[in-house]
């Protein structure tokens, strides 16, 4: 048992993904468990700035990606999406014990494009095969996981936005690595697959708005930007994993998250 009451063998290293990591795993993992963390709210409030490593957005419309907001901070804000589930669903990955040092070396960068490293207790979903859990895990002892968070003090944190303006912005943001809307729709599809209760209204509402915008633009311009088909999403979920070895930043990792 870890000193802070979380489970995990001394040599175990777990990573929590609540964004693209859900469908794009890190390297060298041997276990993937759906579940949740509490005390946070997931929001599309992090700017994906355009720079030499990032082509998700244009200079006029840098893309938006998710971050976690501490729930107590979020409660002080005025957010148009004024409710949020208590549980932030995602997945925890266990890194193979013999690759932990190597993977930590890639991950243990203090700041990556606004995201900083934090640790948070992770609760596996009910019904997860017990053989996948740490030996000393039980309901009272969640798993300690590393998580990337873009906190409000980072330059790329945007804060509350009007959902329709945000949806228009996501719809417009694109670049050589693919449209920002594919990240949004990819997240919606990945969350749907985790559990019947893993949906996130912030994500589904934005996805619906962007679909409506795409339909509106299609009517105006002809069929240019089709939402991902089920097959395309399926393909996206089986793309190559995050490659922390080649990537010097999260931006570069996301460079590989191209829509098919
Ligand atoms: C994720 O949890 O998927 C994630 C969070 C921040 C940066 C990259 C990925």
PDB file of C-alpha atoms and ligand atoms in Angstrom:
ATOM      1  CA  UNK A   1       0.000   0.000   0.000  1.00  0.00           C
ATOM      2  CA  UNK A   2       1.346   3.415  -0.900  1.00  0.00           C
ATOM      3  CA  UNK A   3       1.744   5.919   1.943  1.00  0.00           C
ATOM      4  CA  UNK A   4      -1.166   8.009   0.611  1.00  0.00           C
ATOM      5  CA  UNK A   5      -3.663   5.132   0.813  1.00  0.00           C
ATOM      6  CA  UNK A   6      -3.667   4.270  -2.887  1.00  0.00           C
ATOM      7  CA  UNK A   7      -3.010   0.798  -4.212  1.00  0.00           C
ATOM      8  CA  UNK A   8      -0.132  -0.236  -6.428  1.00  0.00           C
ATOM      9  CA  UNK A   9       2.970  -2.319  -6.131  1.00  0.00           C
ATOM     10  CA  UNK A  10       6.129  -0.325  -5.531  1.00  0.00           C
ATOM     11  CA  UNK A  11       7.301  -0.947  -9.102  1.00  0.00           C
ATOM     12  CA  UNK A  12       3.919  -0.250 -10.707  1.00  0.00           C
ATOM     13  CA  UNK A  13       3.390   2.859 -12.753  1.00  0.00           C
ATOM     14  CA  UNK A  14      -0.064   3.837 -13.985  1.00  0.00           C
ATOM     15  CA  UNK A  15      -1.071   6.680 -16.301  1.00  0.00           C
ATOM     16  CA  UNK A  16      -4.600   8.163 -16.516  1.00  0.00           C
ATOM     17  CA  UNK A  17      -5.945   9.321 -19.886  1.00  0.00           C
ATOM     18  CA  UNK A  18      -9.069  11.462 -20.192  1.00  0.00           C
ATOM     19  CA  UNK A  19      -8.475  12.826 -23.714  1.00  0.00           C
ATOM     20  CA  UNK A  20      -6.747  11.344 -26.734  1.00  0.00           C
ATOM     21  CA  UNK A  21      -4.949   8.821 -24.532  1.00  0.00           C
ATOM     22  CA  UNK A  22      -8.283   6.987 -24.225  1.00  0.00           C
ATOM     23  CA  UNK A  23      -8.084   5.784 -27.821  1.00  0.00           C
ATOM     24  CA  UNK A  24      -4.391   6.277 -28.395  1.00  0.00           C
ATOM     25  CA  UNK A  25      -2.445   4.358 -25.756  1.00  0.00           C
ATOM     26  CA  UNK A  26       1.031   5.188 -24.456  1.00  0.00           C
ATOM     27  CA  UNK A  27       3.935   2.933 -25.385  1.00  0.00           C
ATOM     28  CA  UNK A  28       4.805  -0.146 -23.363  1.00  0.00           C
ATOM     29  CA  UNK A  29       1.550  -0.632 -21.496  1.00  0.00           C
ATOM     30  CA  UNK A  30       0.356  -4.079 -20.523  1.00  0.00           C
ATOM     31  CA  UNK A  31      -2.979  -3.293 -18.870  1.00  0.00           C
ATOM     32  CA  UNK A  32      -5.792  -0.912 -19.822  1.00  0.00           C
ATOM     33  CA  UNK A  33      -8.622  -0.356 -17.366  1.00  0.00           C
ATOM     34  CA  UNK A  34     -11.688   1.852 -17.770  1.00  0.00           C
ATOM     35  CA  UNK A  35     -12.706   3.883 -14.745  1.00  0.00           C
ATOM     36  CA  UNK A  36     -12.815   7.365 -13.328  1.00  0.00           C
ATOM     37  CA  UNK A  37     -11.259  10.044 -11.178  1.00  0.00           C
ATOM     38  CA  UNK A  38     -13.147  12.532  -9.026  1.00  0.00           C
ATOM     39  CA  UNK A  39     -12.565  16.136  -7.999  1.00  0.00           C
ATOM     40  CA  UNK A  40     -12.225  17.370 -11.587  1.00  0.00           C
ATOM     41  CA  UNK A  41     -14.288  18.641 -14.503  1.00  0.00           C
ATOM     42  CA  UNK A  42     -13.275  17.924 -18.125  1.00  0.00           C
ATOM     43  CA  UNK A  43     -13.459  20.948 -20.408  1.00  0.00           C
ATOM     44  CA  UNK A  44     -12.299  21.961 -23.897  1.00  0.00           C
ATOM     45  CA  UNK A  45     -10.481  24.907 -22.367  1.00  0.00           C
ATOM     46  CA  UNK A  46      -6.900  24.327 -23.437  1.00  0.00           C
ATOM     47  CA  UNK A  47      -5.537  26.057 -26.541  1.00  0.00           C
ATOM     48  CA  UNK A  48      -3.598  23.970 -28.950  1.00  0.00           C
ATOM     49  CA  UNK A  49      -1.327  26.749 -30.141  1.00  0.00           C
ATOM     50  CA  UNK A  50       0.030  26.694 -33.598  1.00  0.00           C
ATOM     51  CA  UNK A  51       3.770  26.337 -33.607  1.00  0.00           C
ATOM     52  CA  UNK A  52       6.341  24.324 -35.449  1.00  0.00           C
ATOM     53  CA  UNK A  53       5.151  21.149 -33.698  1.00  0.00           C
ATOM     54  CA  UNK A  54       1.443  21.771 -33.860  1.00  0.00           C
ATOM     55  CA  UNK A  55      -0.739  22.030 -36.896  1.00  0.00           C
ATOM     56  CA  UNK A  56      -4.126  21.231 -35.402  1.00  0.00           C
ATOM     57  CA  UNK A  57      -5.175  24.854 -35.655  1.00  0.00           C
ATOM     58  CA  UNK A  58      -4.425  27.761 -37.929  1.00  0.00           C
ATOM     59  CA  UNK A  59      -2.989  31.005 -36.468  1.00  0.00           C
ATOM     60  CA  UNK A  60      -6.464  32.537 -36.627  1.00  0.00           C
ATOM     61  CA  UNK A  61      -8.093  29.523 -35.036  1.00  0.00           C
ATOM     62  CA  UNK A  62      -5.765  27.461 -32.868  1.00  0.00           C
ATOM     63  CA  UNK A  63      -7.566  24.278 -31.883  1.00  0.00           C
ATOM     64  CA  UNK A  64      -8.988  23.402 -28.496  1.00  0.00           C
ATOM     65  CA  UNK A  65      -8.247  20.271 -26.506  1.00  0.00           C
ATOM     66  CA  UNK A  66      -9.423  19.024 -23.142  1.00  0.00           C
ATOM     67  CA  UNK A  67      -7.960  19.676 -19.739  1.00  0.00           C
ATOM     68  CA  UNK A  68      -9.152  18.918 -16.217  1.00  0.00           C
ATOM     69  CA  UNK A  69     -10.317  21.749 -13.979  1.00  0.00           C
ATOM     70  CA  UNK A  70     -10.294  21.243 -10.232  1.00  0.00           C
ATOM     71  CA  UNK A  71     -13.962  20.941  -9.292  1.00  0.00           C
ATOM     72  CA  UNK A  72     -13.699  23.436  -6.432  1.00  0.00           C
ATOM     73  CA  UNK A  73     -12.214  26.043  -8.814  1.00  0.00           C
ATOM     74  CA  UNK A  74     -14.788  25.287 -11.523  1.00  0.00           C
ATOM     75  CA  UNK A  75     -17.628  25.807  -9.017  1.00  0.00           C
ATOM     76  CA  UNK A  76     -16.509  29.412  -8.598  1.00  0.00           C
ATOM     77  CA  UNK A  77     -16.754  30.081 -12.343  1.00  0.00           C
ATOM     78  CA  UNK A  78     -19.729  30.908 -14.522  1.00  0.00           C
ATOM     79  CA  UNK A  79     -19.800  28.122 -17.075  1.00  0.00           C
ATOM     80  CA  UNK A  80     -22.516  27.893 -19.755  1.00  0.00           C
ATOM     81  CA  UNK A  81     -22.297  24.139 -19.288  1.00  0.00           C
ATOM     82  CA  UNK A  82     -23.274  24.485 -15.672  1.00  0.00           C
ATOM     83  CA  UNK A  83     -23.314  20.825 -14.689  1.00  0.00           C
ATOM     84  CA  UNK A  84     -20.604  18.207 -14.798  1.00  0.00           C
ATOM     85  CA  UNK A  85     -20.533  14.549 -13.801  1.00  0.00           C
ATOM     86  CA  UNK A  86     -18.916  13.732 -10.464  1.00  0.00           C
ATOM     87  CA  UNK A  87     -16.841  11.090 -12.217  1.00  0.00           C
ATOM     88  CA  UNK A  88     -14.421  11.972 -15.000  1.00  0.00           C
ATOM     89  CA  UNK A  89     -14.246   8.761 -17.009  1.00  0.00           C
ATOM     90  CA  UNK A  90     -11.148   7.690 -18.830  1.00  0.00           C
ATOM     91  CA  UNK A  91      -8.679   4.826 -18.799  1.00  0.00           C
ATOM     92  CA  UNK A  92      -5.693   3.873 -16.675  1.00  0.00           C
ATOM     93  CA  UNK A  93      -2.724   2.217 -18.342  1.00  0.00           C
ATOM     94  CA  UNK A  94      -0.176   0.171 -16.453  1.00  0.00           C
ATOM     95  CA  UNK A  95       3.276   0.494 -17.920  1.00  0.00           C
ATOM     96  CA  UNK A  96       5.160  -2.822 -18.184  1.00  0.00           C
ATOM     97  CA  UNK A  97       7.358  -3.074 -15.063  1.00  0.00           C
ATOM     98  CA  UNK A  98      10.565  -3.476 -17.088  1.00  0.00           C
ATOM     99  CA  UNK A  99       9.791  -0.313 -19.114  1.00  0.00           C
ATOM    100  CA  UNK A 100       8.804   1.996 -16.246  1.00  0.00           C
ATOM    101  CA  UNK A 101      12.134   3.819 -15.970  1.00  0.00           C
ATOM    102  CA  UNK A 102      12.223   4.351 -19.735  1.00  0.00           C
ATOM    103  CA  UNK A 103       8.648   5.613 -19.963  1.00  0.00           C
ATOM    104  CA  UNK A 104       9.019   7.837 -16.891  1.00  0.00           C
ATOM    105  CA  UNK A 105      11.988   9.431 -18.547  1.00  0.00           C
ATOM    106  CA  UNK A 106       9.800  10.450 -21.501  1.00  0.00           C
ATOM    107  CA  UNK A 107       6.849  11.517 -19.377  1.00  0.00           C
ATOM    108  CA  UNK A 108       8.585  13.192 -16.515  1.00  0.00           C
ATOM    109  CA  UNK A 109       8.890  16.519 -18.203  1.00  0.00           C
ATOM    110  CA  UNK A 110       7.740  19.264 -15.906  1.00  0.00           C
ATOM    111  CA  UNK A 111       5.704  21.126 -18.477  1.00  0.00           C
ATOM    112  CA  UNK A 112       4.504  20.121 -21.924  1.00  0.00           C
ATOM    113  CA  UNK A 113       2.723  22.863 -23.837  1.00  0.00           C
ATOM    114  CA  UNK A 114       0.904  24.049 -20.781  1.00  0.00           C
ATOM    115  CA  UNK A 115       0.174  20.623 -19.312  1.00  0.00           C
ATOM    116  CA  UNK A 116       1.861  19.738 -16.040  1.00  0.00           C
ATOM    117  CA  UNK A 117       2.207  16.392 -14.325  1.00  0.00           C
ATOM    118  CA  UNK A 118      -0.060  15.556 -11.390  1.00  0.00           C
ATOM    119  CA  UNK A 119      -1.045  12.398  -9.549  1.00  0.00           C
ATOM    120  CA  UNK A 120      -4.625  11.411  -8.818  1.00  0.00           C
ATOM    121  CA  UNK A 121      -6.436   8.367  -7.402  1.00  0.00           C
ATOM    122  CA  UNK A 122      -8.173   6.286 -10.101  1.00  0.00           C
ATOM    123  CA  UNK A 123     -11.217   4.069  -9.502  1.00  0.00           C
ATOM    124  CA  UNK A 124     -11.559   1.051 -11.805  1.00  0.00           C
ATOM    125  CA  UNK A 125     -15.016   0.481 -13.304  1.00  0.00           C
ATOM    126  CA  UNK A 126     -17.098  -2.265 -11.703  1.00  0.00           C
ATOM    127  CA  UNK A 127     -16.636  -5.555 -13.482  1.00  0.00           C
ATOM    128  CA  UNK A 128     -12.988  -5.012 -14.416  1.00  0.00           C
ATOM    129  CA  UNK A 129     -11.170  -8.358 -14.386  1.00  0.00           C
ATOM    130  CA  UNK A 130      -9.647  -8.472 -10.871  1.00  0.00           C
ATOM    131  CA  UNK A 131      -6.451 -10.012 -12.269  1.00  0.00           C
ATOM    132  CA  UNK A 132      -5.759  -6.665 -13.971  1.00  0.00           C
ATOM    133  CA  UNK A 133      -5.812  -4.746 -10.698  1.00  0.00           C
ATOM    134  CA  UNK A 134      -2.916  -4.270  -8.260  1.00  0.00           C
ATOM    135  CA  UNK A 135      -2.915  -7.085  -5.697  1.00  0.00           C
ATOM    136  CA  UNK A 136      -3.705  -4.754  -2.809  1.00  0.00           C
ATOM    137  CA  UNK A 137      -6.409  -2.826  -4.661  1.00  0.00           C
ATOM    138  CA  UNK A 138      -9.886  -2.567  -3.193  1.00  0.00           C
ATOM    139  CA  UNK A 139     -12.727  -0.066  -3.235  1.00  0.00           C
ATOM    140  CA  UNK A 140     -11.113   2.025  -0.467  1.00  0.00           C
ATOM    141  CA  UNK A 141      -7.723   2.058  -2.130  1.00  0.00           C
ATOM    142  CA  UNK A 142      -7.821   3.451  -5.643  1.00  0.00           C
ATOM    143  CA  UNK A 143      -4.842   3.269  -7.977  1.00  0.00           C
ATOM    144  CA  UNK A 144      -2.358   6.154  -8.003  1.00  0.00           C
ATOM    145  CA  UNK A 145      -2.129   7.480 -11.563  1.00  0.00           C
ATOM    146  CA  UNK A 146      -0.093  10.155 -13.313  1.00  0.00           C
ATOM    147  CA  UNK A 147      -2.234  12.658 -15.210  1.00  0.00           C
ATOM    148  CA  UNK A 148      -1.458  15.626 -17.448  1.00  0.00           C
ATOM    149  CA  UNK A 149      -3.424  18.741 -16.527  1.00  0.00           C
ATOM    150  CA  UNK A 150      -3.435  22.187 -18.099  1.00  0.00           C
ATOM    151  CA  UNK A 151      -4.038  24.237 -14.934  1.00  0.00           C
ATOM    152  CA  UNK A 152      -5.634  27.719 -15.053  1.00  0.00           C
ATOM    153  CA  UNK A 153      -2.247  29.409 -14.609  1.00  0.00           C
ATOM    154  CA  UNK A 154      -0.838  28.050 -17.875  1.00  0.00           C
ATOM    155  CA  UNK A 155      -0.683  30.359 -20.915  1.00  0.00           C
ATOM    156  CA  UNK A 156      -2.824  28.045 -23.012  1.00  0.00           C
ATOM    157  CA  UNK A 157      -5.734  27.861 -20.587  1.00  0.00           C
ATOM    158  CA  UNK A 158      -8.790  29.614 -22.009  1.00  0.00           C
ATOM    159  CA  UNK A 159     -11.502  29.304 -19.341  1.00  0.00           C
ATOM    160  CA  UNK A 160     -15.268  29.373 -19.805  1.00  0.00           C
ATOM    161  CA  UNK A 161     -16.527  29.936 -23.329  1.00  0.00           C
ATOM    162  CA  UNK A 162     -19.898  30.169 -24.974  1.00  0.00           C
ATOM    163  CA  UNK A 163     -20.557  26.602 -26.242  1.00  0.00           C
ATOM    164  CA  UNK A 164     -21.764  27.720 -29.665  1.00  0.00           C
ATOM    165  CA  UNK A 165     -18.705  29.958 -30.167  1.00  0.00           C
ATOM    166  CA  UNK A 166     -16.478  27.145 -28.971  1.00  0.00           C
ATOM    167  CA  UNK A 167     -18.163  24.707 -31.367  1.00  0.00           C
ATOM    168  CA  UNK A 168     -17.741  27.153 -34.270  1.00  0.00           C
ATOM    169  CA  UNK A 169     -14.108  27.547 -33.284  1.00  0.00           C
ATOM    170  CA  UNK A 170     -13.506  23.796 -33.148  1.00  0.00           C
ATOM    171  CA  UNK A 171     -15.268  23.402 -36.490  1.00  0.00           C
ATOM    172  CA  UNK A 172     -13.012  26.036 -38.093  1.00  0.00           C
ATOM    173  CA  UNK A 173      -9.746  24.826 -36.552  1.00  0.00           C
ATOM    174  CA  UNK A 174      -7.788  22.582 -38.807  1.00  0.00           C
ATOM    175  CA  UNK A 175      -4.344  22.101 -40.176  1.00  0.00           C
ATOM    176  CA  UNK A 176      -2.033  19.577 -41.809  1.00  0.00           C
ATOM    177  CA  UNK A 177      -2.565  17.130 -38.929  1.00  0.00           C
ATOM    178  CA  UNK A 178      -6.313  17.124 -39.288  1.00  0.00           C
ATOM    179  CA  UNK A 179      -9.432  18.900 -38.171  1.00  0.00           C
ATOM    180  CA  UNK A 180      -9.966  19.736 -34.517  1.00  0.00           C
ATOM    181  CA  UNK A 181     -13.496  18.335 -34.853  1.00  0.00           C
ATOM    182  CA  UNK A 182     -12.080  14.833 -35.372  1.00  0.00           C
ATOM    183  CA  UNK A 183     -10.404  15.064 -31.950  1.00  0.00           C
ATOM    184  CA  UNK A 184     -13.779  16.111 -30.459  1.00  0.00           C
ATOM    185  CA  UNK A 185     -15.764  13.376 -32.199  1.00  0.00           C
ATOM    186  CA  UNK A 186     -13.002  10.853 -31.470  1.00  0.00           C
ATOM    187  CA  UNK A 187     -13.276  11.674 -27.763  1.00  0.00           C
ATOM    188  CA  UNK A 188     -17.068  11.372 -27.845  1.00  0.00           C
ATOM    189  CA  UNK A 189     -16.846   7.922 -29.496  1.00  0.00           C
ATOM    190  CA  UNK A 190     -14.080   6.737 -27.158  1.00  0.00           C
ATOM    191  CA  UNK A 191     -16.058   7.785 -24.064  1.00  0.00           C
ATOM    192  CA  UNK A 192     -19.168   6.012 -25.361  1.00  0.00           C
ATOM    193  CA  UNK A 193     -17.229   2.782 -25.530  1.00  0.00           C
ATOM    194  CA  UNK A 194     -16.019   2.833 -21.919  1.00  0.00           C
ATOM    195  CA  UNK A 195     -19.279   2.319 -20.043  1.00  0.00           C
ATOM    196  CA  UNK A 196     -23.006   3.056 -20.334  1.00  0.00           C
ATOM    197  CA  UNK A 197     -22.441   5.894 -17.851  1.00  0.00           C
ATOM    198  CA  UNK A 198     -19.195   7.351 -19.176  1.00  0.00           C
ATOM    199  CA  UNK A 199     -20.742  10.014 -21.421  1.00  0.00           C
ATOM    200  CA  UNK A 200     -19.855  13.636 -20.747  1.00  0.00           C
ATOM    201  CA  UNK A 201     -22.499  16.239 -21.637  1.00  0.00           C
ATOM    202  CA  UNK A 202     -19.887  18.915 -22.298  1.00  0.00           C
ATOM    203  CA  UNK A 203     -18.369  16.660 -24.959  1.00  0.00           C
ATOM    204  CA  UNK A 204     -21.662  15.433 -26.452  1.00  0.00           C
ATOM    205  CA  UNK A 205     -23.188  18.908 -26.553  1.00  0.00           C
ATOM    206  CA  UNK A 206     -20.121  20.292 -28.362  1.00  0.00           C
ATOM    207  CA  UNK A 207     -20.127  17.284 -30.707  1.00  0.00           C
ATOM    208  CA  UNK A 208     -23.817  17.822 -31.531  1.00  0.00           C
ATOM    209  CA  UNK A 209     -23.222  21.526 -32.141  1.00  0.00           C
ATOM    210  CA  UNK A 210     -20.253  20.812 -34.434  1.00  0.00           C
ATOM    211  CA  UNK A 211     -22.324  18.214 -36.344  1.00  0.00           C
ATOM    212  CA  UNK A 212     -25.045  20.832 -36.797  1.00  0.00           C
ATOM    213  CA  UNK A 213     -22.460  23.351 -38.020  1.00  0.00           C
ATOM    214  CA  UNK A 214     -21.004  20.751 -40.415  1.00  0.00           C
ATOM    215  CA  UNK A 215     -24.500  20.070 -41.770  1.00  0.00           C
ATOM    216  CA  UNK A 216     -25.118  23.807 -42.130  1.00  0.00           C
ATOM    217  CA  UNK A 217     -21.823  24.292 -43.986  1.00  0.00           C
ATOM    218  CA  UNK A 218     -22.513  21.267 -46.145  1.00  0.00           C
ATOM    219  CA  UNK A 219     -25.816  22.741 -47.189  1.00  0.00           C
ATOM    220  CA  UNK A 220     -24.002  25.973 -48.059  1.00  0.00           C
ATOM    221  CA  UNK A 221     -20.917  24.506 -49.731  1.00  0.00           C
ATOM    222  CA  UNK A 222     -21.630  20.908 -50.603  1.00  0.00           C
ATOM    223  CA  UNK A 223     -20.308  17.822 -48.733  1.00  0.00           C
ATOM    224  CA  UNK A 224     -16.827  18.879 -47.676  1.00  0.00           C
ATOM    225  CA  UNK A 225     -16.383  17.820 -44.063  1.00  0.00           C
ATOM    226  CA  UNK A 226     -18.248  14.609 -43.277  1.00  0.00           C
ATOM    227  CA  UNK A 227     -18.427  13.503 -39.635  1.00  0.00           C
ATOM    228  CA  UNK A 228     -16.368  10.345 -39.037  1.00  0.00           C
ATOM    229  CA  UNK A 229     -18.231   7.219 -40.038  1.00  0.00           C
ATOM    230  CA  UNK A 230     -18.440   4.332 -37.591  1.00  0.00           C
ATOM    231  CA  UNK A 231     -15.811   2.518 -39.650  1.00  0.00           C
ATOM    232  CA  UNK A 232     -13.478   5.503 -39.686  1.00  0.00           C
ATOM    233  CA  UNK A 233     -13.834   5.810 -35.910  1.00  0.00           C
ATOM    234  CA  UNK A 234     -13.115   2.131 -35.558  1.00  0.00           C
ATOM    235  CA  UNK A 235      -9.974   2.630 -37.616  1.00  0.00           C
ATOM    236  CA  UNK A 236      -9.002   5.659 -35.535  1.00  0.00           C
ATOM    237  CA  UNK A 237      -9.256   3.584 -32.368  1.00  0.00           C
ATOM    238  CA  UNK A 238      -6.761   1.126 -33.742  1.00  0.00           C
ATOM    239  CA  UNK A 239      -4.174   3.586 -34.921  1.00  0.00           C
ATOM    240  CA  UNK A 240      -0.614   3.382 -33.717  1.00  0.00           C
ATOM    241  CA  UNK A 241      -0.169   4.186 -30.017  1.00  0.00           C
ATOM    242  CA  UNK A 242       1.205   7.422 -28.642  1.00  0.00           C
ATOM    243  CA  UNK A 243       4.908   7.216 -29.309  1.00  0.00           C
ATOM    244  CA  UNK A 244       6.611   9.037 -26.475  1.00  0.00           C
ATOM    245  CA  UNK A 245      10.000   8.009 -27.803  1.00  0.00           C
ATOM    246  CA  UNK A 246       9.777   9.983 -30.994  1.00  0.00           C
ATOM    247  CA  UNK A 247       7.693  12.810 -29.625  1.00  0.00           C
ATOM    248  CA  UNK A 248       9.379  15.694 -27.916  1.00  0.00           C
ATOM    249  CA  UNK A 249       6.059  17.080 -26.752  1.00  0.00           C
ATOM    250  CA  UNK A 250       2.381  16.264 -26.397  1.00  0.00           C
ATOM    251  CA  UNK A 251       1.831  18.376 -29.487  1.00  0.00           C
ATOM    252  CA  UNK A 252       4.021  16.087 -31.491  1.00  0.00           C
ATOM    253  CA  UNK A 253       2.270  13.086 -30.037  1.00  0.00           C
ATOM    254  CA  UNK A 254      -0.985  14.560 -31.205  1.00  0.00           C
ATOM    255  CA  UNK A 255       0.568  15.201 -34.589  1.00  0.00           C
ATOM    256  CA  UNK A 256       0.147  11.505 -35.175  1.00  0.00           C
ATOM    257  CA  UNK A 257      -3.523  11.593 -34.260  1.00  0.00           C
ATOM    258  CA  UNK A 258      -4.592  12.255 -37.775  1.00  0.00           C
ATOM    259  CA  UNK A 259      -8.066  11.548 -38.926  1.00  0.00           C
ATOM    260  CA  UNK A 260      -8.060   8.693 -41.417  1.00  0.00           C
TER     261      UNK A 260
HETATM  262  C1  LIG B   1      -5.024  12.651 -22.139  1.00  0.00           C
HETATM  263  O1  LIG B   1      -5.345  12.400 -20.977  1.00  0.00           O
HETATM  264  O2  LIG B   1      -5.456  12.007 -23.072  1.00  0.00           O
HETATM  265  C2  LIG B   1      -4.078  13.758 -22.414  1.00  0.00           C
HETATM  266  C3  LIG B   1      -4.058  14.845 -21.560  1.00  0.00           C
HETATM  267  C4  LIG B   1      -3.188  15.866 -21.822  1.00  0.00           C
HETATM  268  C5  LIG B   1      -2.332  15.812 -22.910  1.00  0.00           C
HETATM  269  C6  LIG B   1      -2.355  14.692 -23.753  1.00  0.00           C
HETATM  270  C7  LIG B   1      -3.228  13.667 -23.505  1.00  0.00           C
END
